[in-house]
Amino acid sequence: MSSELASLIEANTRIDGAFPTPIPGLHLSRYSSRTQPHQVVQSPTLSIVAQGTKQVMLGNEAFTYAPGYCLVVSLDLPVSGRVTTASKAKHFGMHMDLDVKQIPSLRTSGKIQRAKKPDRGVFLSRMTPELLDPVLRLLRLLGKPEDSAVLAPLLQREILYRLWRGEQGEQLERMAQSDGNASGIVKAVIWLKENFDKPFSIKLIAEQTNMSPSGLHHHFKTLTNMTPLQYQKHLRLQEARRLMLAHAMDASAAAYHVGYASRSQFSREYSRLFGAPPRRDVEQIR
């Protein structure tokens, strides 16, 4: 069935790149060779490789997956992704946005037995036949707009259900809870995204999330593999890069816009994250 998945992706992509589809929240990708790391703030998503291998970095932790496994991001996280191998000169992949807020409505009366897993906001899971089946049915709807308008949301909900029922489903459930440490970290992430250009302290965010400063720092690092300050830094630098690319803003203006007071500090941290100073990086992308 994985060969059918690769065939469906190939039939709906014509050139190298990652592309949205007419089905909201569903994206397909194909590449004929390995790619350079791509930095992004990734919202909750399910990523599947139908052919080839992909690696996602969360801080200094690597998650490498190939056919037979999928990768799930359970909250907004700054990650770096790249295609590491392209089998038969092609890499085929897909990712689908996940609405974790739907999880409480999926709960059944029976208790699900799962092994205790690390509380990381990114995890790998086996691609079971029960999960692959609705994924294939979703992709078969491409090119059928009348059917997809009705059936795609149902299949996306079924895919979320299969993930929740799976071996790593407890991590998704924590993200959807209205209380607990994971809920506090979700609130902290939302606050940082809305206020990334402003100074902050751990104490301030702890007050916003009803957590102790030490508890916030510990659980934030566990889930995101970075401190709140490092998370803010990623948000600032990625927004600065977007401003320079999309609005032709110069580095000094972009640095100031995202909250940097020092141009030299901005340039150092930008080079450390993206591998080149701002001007050279933007010129290479263009």
C-alpha positions as a LaTeX table, in Angstrom:
\begin{tabular}{lrrr}
\hline
Residue & $x$ (\AA) & $y$ (\AA) & $z$ (\AA) \\
\hline
Met1 & 0.00 & 0.00 & 0.00 \\
Ser2 & 2.97 & 2.33 & 0.48 \\
Ser3 & 3.62 & 2.01 & $-3.26$ \\
Glu4 & 0.07 & 3.25 & $-3.87$ \\
Leu5 & 0.77 & 6.20 & $-1.58$ \\
Ala6 & 3.89 & 7.09 & $-3.59$ \\
Ser7 & 1.93 & 6.72 & $-6.85$ \\
Leu8 & $-0.86$ & 9.02 & $-5.60$ \\
Ile9 & 1.64 & 11.69 & $-4.55$ \\
Glu10 & 3.52 & 11.38 & $-7.85$ \\
Ala11 & 0.29 & 11.72 & $-9.83$ \\
Asn12 & $-0.60$ & 14.94 & $-8.01$ \\
Thr13 & 2.83 & 16.64 & $-8.17$ \\
Arg14 & 4.66 & 17.64 & $-11.34$ \\
Ile15 & 7.86 & 19.35 & $-10.22$ \\
Asp16 & 10.15 & 19.38 & $-7.19$ \\
Gly17 & 8.84 & 21.23 & $-4.16$ \\
Ala18 & 6.15 & 21.17 & $-1.47$ \\
Phe19 & 2.64 & 22.15 & $-2.53$ \\
Pro20 & $-0.79$ & 22.69 & $-0.97$ \\
Thr21 & $-3.65$ & 20.66 & $-2.40$ \\
Pro22 & $-7.32$ & 21.57 & $-2.94$ \\
Ile23 & $-8.03$ & 19.67 & 0.30 \\
Pro24 & $-7.48$ & 22.19 & 3.13 \\
Gly25 & $-4.60$ & 21.24 & 5.39 \\
Leu26 & $-3.13$ & 18.62 & 3.05 \\
His27 & 0.26 & 19.21 & 1.41 \\
Leu28 & 2.30 & 17.00 & $-0.93$ \\
Ser29 & 6.01 & 17.06 & $-1.73$ \\
Arg30 & 8.41 & 15.53 & $-4.22$ \\
Tyr31 & 12.17 & 15.94 & $-4.61$ \\
Ser32 & 14.65 & 14.36 & $-6.99$ \\
Ser33 & 17.65 & 14.77 & $-4.65$ \\
Arg34 & 18.62 & 15.58 & $-1.10$ \\
Thr35 & 17.68 & 19.06 & 0.13 \\
Gln36 & 19.24 & 21.67 & 2.38 \\
Pro37 & 17.74 & 22.15 & 5.89 \\
His38 & 14.58 & 24.24 & 5.85 \\
Gln39 & 13.73 & 26.20 & 9.02 \\
Val40 & 10.07 & 26.64 & 9.91 \\
Val41 & 7.76 & 27.09 & 12.89 \\
Gln42 & 5.71 & 23.94 & 12.41 \\
Ser43 & 2.12 & 23.81 & 13.63 \\
Pro44 & 0.63 & 20.46 & 14.73 \\
Thr45 & 0.98 & 18.09 & 11.79 \\
Leu46 & 1.29 & 14.51 & 10.61 \\
Ser47 & 4.16 & 13.91 & 8.16 \\
Ile48 & 4.54 & 10.75 & 6.09 \\
Val49 & 7.27 & 9.64 & 3.70 \\
Ala50 & 6.07 & 7.37 & 0.90 \\
Gln51 & 9.51 & 7.02 & $-0.71$ \\
Gly52 & 12.94 & 8.18 & 0.46 \\
Thr53 & 14.03 & 9.41 & 3.91 \\
Lys54 & 13.52 & 12.67 & 5.77 \\
Gln55 & 15.10 & 14.15 & 8.88 \\
Val56 & 13.60 & 16.74 & 11.22 \\
Met57 & 15.69 & 18.53 & 13.85 \\
Leu58 & 14.17 & 19.83 & 17.08 \\
Gly59 & 17.00 & 21.76 & 18.68 \\
Asn60 & 19.90 & 19.27 & 18.66 \\
Glu61 & 17.67 & 16.18 & 18.51 \\
Ala62 & 17.21 & 14.38 & 15.17 \\
Phe63 & 14.10 & 12.47 & 14.06 \\
Thr64 & 14.74 & 10.41 & 10.91 \\
Tyr65 & 11.89 & 8.55 & 9.25 \\
Ala66 & 11.18 & 6.54 & 6.11 \\
Pro67 & 8.25 & 4.48 & 4.78 \\
Gly68 & 6.72 & 2.48 & 7.61 \\
Tyr69 & 6.90 & 5.36 & 10.09 \\
Cys70 & 5.33 & 8.78 & 10.44 \\
Leu71 & 6.31 & 11.90 & 12.33 \\
Val72 & 3.87 & 13.90 & 14.44 \\
Val73 & 4.34 & 17.46 & 15.71 \\
Ser74 & 1.88 & 18.05 & 18.55 \\
Leu75 & 2.32 & 21.80 & 19.19 \\
Asp76 & 3.84 & 24.81 & 17.40 \\
Leu77 & 7.60 & 24.18 & 17.29 \\
Pro78 & 10.60 & 25.71 & 15.49 \\
Val79 & 12.08 & 22.79 & 13.55 \\
Ser80 & 14.44 & 22.18 & 10.66 \\
Gly81 & 13.59 & 19.58 & 8.00 \\
Arg82 & 15.45 & 18.12 & 5.05 \\
Val83 & 15.22 & 15.21 & 2.61 \\
Thr84 & 18.20 & 12.94 & 3.30 \\
Thr85 & 17.67 & 10.28 & 0.60 \\
Ala86 & 15.55 & 10.12 & $-2.52$ \\
Ser87 & 14.96 & 6.48 & $-3.48$ \\
Lys88 & 14.89 & 5.74 & $-7.23$ \\
Ala89 & 15.85 & 9.40 & $-7.75$ \\
Lys90 & 12.60 & 10.57 & $-6.11$ \\
His91 & 11.36 & 11.51 & $-2.67$ \\
Phe92 & 7.58 & 11.52 & $-2.13$ \\
Gly93 & 5.99 & 12.82 & 1.04 \\
Met94 & 2.89 & 14.42 & 2.50 \\
His95 & 1.85 & 16.26 & 5.60 \\
Met96 & $-1.55$ & 17.01 & 7.05 \\
Asp97 & $-2.48$ & 19.66 & 9.60 \\
Leu98 & $-3.80$ & 18.27 & 12.89 \\
Asp99 & $-6.53$ & 19.95 & 14.94 \\
Val100 & $-5.64$ & 18.60 & 18.38 \\
Lys101 & $-8.60$ & 20.48 & 19.88 \\
Gln102 & $-10.82$ & 17.77 & 18.37 \\
Ile103 & $-9.25$ & 15.03 & 20.50 \\
Pro104 & $-11.58$ & 15.38 & 23.53 \\
Ser105 & $-14.52$ & 14.61 & 21.22 \\
Leu106 & $-12.80$ & 11.37 & 20.09 \\
Arg107 & $-12.56$ & 9.82 & 23.54 \\
Thr108 & $-14.30$ & 6.51 & 24.11 \\
Ser109 & $-15.40$ & 4.92 & 27.36 \\
Gly110 & $-12.77$ & 2.17 & 27.23 \\
Lys111 & $-9.25$ & 2.70 & 28.61 \\
Ile112 & $-6.43$ & 2.52 & 26.07 \\
Gln113 & $-3.30$ & 0.69 & 27.20 \\
Arg114 & $-0.14$ & 2.48 & 26.06 \\
Ala115 & 3.48 & 2.27 & 27.12 \\
Lys116 & 4.83 & 5.39 & 28.83 \\
Lys117 & 6.58 & 7.59 & 26.26 \\
Pro118 & 8.83 & 10.65 & 26.60 \\
Asp119 & 6.91 & 13.95 & 26.75 \\
Arg120 & 8.44 & 15.39 & 23.59 \\
Gly121 & 6.40 & 17.63 & 21.29 \\
Val122 & 7.72 & 15.72 & 18.25 \\
Phe123 & 7.58 & 11.95 & 18.00 \\
Leu124 & 7.84 & 9.07 & 15.55 \\
Ser125 & 5.16 & 6.41 & 15.32 \\
Arg126 & 4.67 & 3.27 & 13.29 \\
Met127 & 2.55 & 3.57 & 10.16 \\
Thr128 & $-0.11$ & 0.96 & 10.92 \\
Pro129 & $-2.57$ & $-0.42$ & 8.32 \\
Glu130 & $-5.37$ & 1.25 & 10.33 \\
Leu131 & $-3.69$ & 4.64 & 9.86 \\
Leu132 & $-2.57$ & 4.13 & 6.27 \\
Asp133 & $-6.07$ & 3.19 & 5.10 \\
Pro134 & $-7.75$ & 6.60 & 5.72 \\
Val135 & $-4.62$ & 8.38 & 4.46 \\
Leu136 & $-4.93$ & 6.56 & 1.12 \\
Arg137 & $-8.66$ & 7.24 & 0.94 \\
Leu138 & $-7.97$ & 10.94 & 1.57 \\
Leu139 & $-5.45$ & 11.15 & $-1.28$ \\
Arg140 & $-7.81$ & 9.30 & $-3.62$ \\
Leu141 & $-10.20$ & 12.24 & $-3.21$ \\
Leu142 & $-7.79$ & 14.60 & $-5.00$ \\
Gly143 & $-9.37$ & 15.58 & $-8.29$ \\
Lys144 & $-12.87$ & 14.85 & $-6.93$ \\
Pro145 & $-13.95$ & 18.23 & $-5.51$ \\
Glu146 & $-17.58$ & 17.31 & $-4.80$ \\
Asp147 & $-16.61$ & 14.15 & $-2.90$ \\
Ser148 & $-13.68$ & 15.78 & $-1.08$ \\
Ala149 & $-15.82$ & 18.67 & 0.19 \\
Val150 & $-17.91$ & 16.18 & 2.18 \\
Leu151 & $-15.57$ & 13.26 & 2.83 \\
Ala152 & $-12.17$ & 14.91 & 3.40 \\
Pro153 & $-13.06$ & 16.42 & 6.82 \\
Leu154 & $-14.39$ & 13.02 & 7.93 \\
Leu155 & $-11.21$ & 11.25 & 6.82 \\
Gln156 & $-8.99$ & 13.86 & 8.45 \\
Arg157 & $-10.90$ & 13.27 & 11.68 \\
Glu158 & $-10.47$ & 9.51 & 11.27 \\
Ile159 & $-6.72$ & 9.98 & 10.76 \\
Leu160 & $-6.55$ & 12.03 & 13.98 \\
Tyr161 & $-8.52$ & 9.29 & 15.74 \\
Arg162 & $-6.08$ & 6.60 & 14.56 \\
Leu163 & $-3.13$ & 8.67 & 15.79 \\
Trp164 & $-4.83$ & 9.20 & 19.14 \\
Arg165 & $-5.57$ & 5.48 & 19.45 \\
Gly166 & $-1.98$ & 4.60 & 18.53 \\
Glu167 & 1.14 & 3.99 & 20.57 \\
Gln168 & 1.93 & 7.70 & 20.96 \\
Gly169 & $-1.63$ & 8.96 & 21.35 \\
Glu170 & $-1.17$ & 9.97 & 24.96 \\
Gln171 & 1.14 & 12.79 & 23.90 \\
Leu172 & $-1.54$ & 14.19 & 21.57 \\
Glu173 & $-4.14$ & 13.92 & 24.32 \\
Arg174 & $-1.98$ & 15.95 & 26.72 \\
Met175 & $-1.82$ & 18.76 & 24.17 \\
Ala176 & $-5.62$ & 18.90 & 24.09 \\
Gln177 & $-6.18$ & 18.92 & 27.84 \\
Ser178 & $-7.35$ & 22.14 & 29.52 \\
Asp179 & $-5.18$ & 21.57 & 32.59 \\
Gly180 & $-1.85$ & 19.96 & 33.46 \\
Asn181 & 1.75 & 20.78 & 32.60 \\
Ala182 & 1.36 & 20.25 & 28.84 \\
Ser183 & $-1.57$ & 22.66 & 28.79 \\
Gly184 & 0.60 & 25.25 & 30.56 \\
Ile185 & 3.33 & 24.86 & 27.95 \\
Val186 & 0.80 & 25.27 & 25.13 \\
Lys187 & $-0.30$ & 28.53 & 26.77 \\
Ala188 & 3.34 & 29.61 & 27.08 \\
Val189 & 3.94 & 28.89 & 23.39 \\
Ile190 & 0.87 & 30.93 & 22.42 \\
Trp191 & 2.06 & 33.83 & 24.60 \\
Leu192 & 5.55 & 33.72 & 23.08 \\
Lys193 & 4.18 & 33.66 & 19.53 \\
Glu194 & 2.00 & 36.69 & 20.25 \\
Asn195 & 4.76 & 38.61 & 22.09 \\
Phe196 & 7.99 & 37.36 & 20.51 \\
Asp197 & 9.19 & 40.91 & 19.77 \\
Lys198 & 8.93 & 41.98 & 23.42 \\
Pro199 & 11.26 & 41.38 & 26.38 \\
Phe200 & 10.04 & 38.74 & 28.83 \\
Ser201 & 11.00 & 36.87 & 31.97 \\
Ile202 & 10.30 & 33.30 & 33.04 \\
Lys203 & 8.41 & 34.73 & 36.00 \\
Leu204 & 6.09 & 36.69 & 33.68 \\
Ile205 & 5.23 & 33.65 & 31.54 \\
Ala206 & 4.85 & 31.49 & 34.65 \\
Glu207 & 2.21 & 33.93 & 35.91 \\
Gln208 & 0.42 & 33.76 & 32.54 \\
Thr209 & 0.32 & 29.94 & 32.68 \\
Asn210 & $-0.26$ & 29.39 & 36.42 \\
Met211 & 2.99 & 27.44 & 36.71 \\
Ser212 & 6.01 & 27.91 & 38.94 \\
Pro213 & 9.07 & 29.39 & 37.17 \\
Ser214 & 11.09 & 26.21 & 37.76 \\
Gly215 & 8.22 & 23.98 & 36.62 \\
Leu216 & 7.66 & 26.06 & 33.50 \\
His217 & 11.35 & 25.95 & 32.57 \\
His218 & 11.60 & 22.18 & 33.13 \\
His219 & 8.44 & 21.18 & 31.26 \\
Phe220 & 9.04 & 23.67 & 28.43 \\
Lys221 & 12.51 & 22.20 & 27.84 \\
Thr222 & 11.11 & 18.65 & 27.99 \\
Leu223 & 8.43 & 19.31 & 25.37 \\
Thr224 & 10.32 & 21.59 & 23.00 \\
Asn225 & 13.98 & 20.62 & 23.60 \\
Met226 & 14.77 & 24.30 & 24.06 \\
Thr227 & 14.35 & 27.01 & 26.70 \\
Pro228 & 11.68 & 29.71 & 26.36 \\
Leu229 & 14.45 & 32.18 & 25.47 \\
Gln230 & 15.74 & 29.90 & 22.70 \\
Tyr231 & 12.17 & 29.44 & 21.44 \\
Gln232 & 11.70 & 33.22 & 21.31 \\
Lys233 & 15.01 & 33.58 & 19.47 \\
His234 & 13.88 & 31.11 & 16.77 \\
Leu235 & 10.59 & 33.00 & 16.34 \\
Arg236 & 12.38 & 36.34 & 16.03 \\
Leu237 & 14.95 & 35.12 & 13.52 \\
Gln238 & 12.46 & 33.30 & 11.32 \\
Glu239 & 10.17 & 36.36 & 11.26 \\
Ala240 & 13.15 & 38.58 & 10.39 \\
Arg241 & 14.05 & 36.26 & 7.53 \\
Arg242 & 10.46 & 36.37 & 6.26 \\
Leu243 & 10.44 & 40.19 & 6.38 \\
Met244 & 13.67 & 40.43 & 4.40 \\
Leu245 & 12.43 & 37.97 & 1.77 \\
Ala246 & 8.78 & 39.02 & 1.46 \\
His247 & 9.08 & 42.77 & 2.07 \\
Ala248 & 12.66 & 43.51 & 0.95 \\
Met249 & 13.42 & 44.86 & 4.42 \\
Asp250 & 17.11 & 45.37 & 5.17 \\
Ala251 & 18.75 & 43.50 & 8.05 \\
Ser252 & 18.85 & 46.46 & 10.44 \\
Ala253 & 15.16 & 47.22 & 9.99 \\
Ala254 & 14.20 & 43.55 & 10.29 \\
Ala255 & 16.28 & 43.17 & 13.45 \\
Tyr256 & 14.62 & 46.17 & 15.06 \\
His257 & 11.15 & 45.04 & 13.94 \\
Val258 & 11.45 & 41.66 & 15.69 \\
Gly259 & 12.83 & 43.09 & 18.93 \\
Tyr260 & 16.63 & 43.18 & 18.62 \\
Ala261 & 18.36 & 46.24 & 20.03 \\
Ser262 & 21.80 & 45.20 & 18.74 \\
Arg263 & 22.42 & 44.68 & 15.02 \\
Ser264 & 25.64 & 42.74 & 15.74 \\
Gln265 & 23.86 & 40.36 & 18.11 \\
Phe266 & 21.15 & 39.82 & 15.50 \\
Ser267 & 23.73 & 39.04 & 12.82 \\
Arg268 & 25.58 & 36.57 & 15.07 \\
Glu269 & 22.45 & 34.69 & 16.08 \\
Tyr270 & 21.08 & 34.75 & 12.53 \\
Ser271 & 24.30 & 33.24 & 11.17 \\
Arg272 & 24.27 & 30.56 & 13.87 \\
Leu273 & 20.72 & 29.47 & 12.98 \\
Phe274 & 20.73 & 29.82 & 9.18 \\
Gly275 & 24.41 & 29.20 & 8.42 \\
Ala276 & 25.11 & 32.58 & 6.79 \\
Pro277 & 24.82 & 36.31 & 7.62 \\
Pro278 & 21.42 & 37.89 & 6.82 \\
Arg279 & 22.31 & 39.53 & 3.50 \\
Arg280 & 24.14 & 36.51 & 2.05 \\
Asp281 & 21.41 & 34.12 & 3.25 \\
Val282 & 18.64 & 36.13 & 1.61 \\
Glu283 & 20.61 & 36.46 & $-1.64$ \\
Gln284 & 21.19 & 32.69 & $-1.74$ \\
Ile285 & 17.49 & 31.98 & $-1.27$ \\
Arg286 & 16.53 & 34.45 & $-3.99$ \\
\hline
\end{tabular}
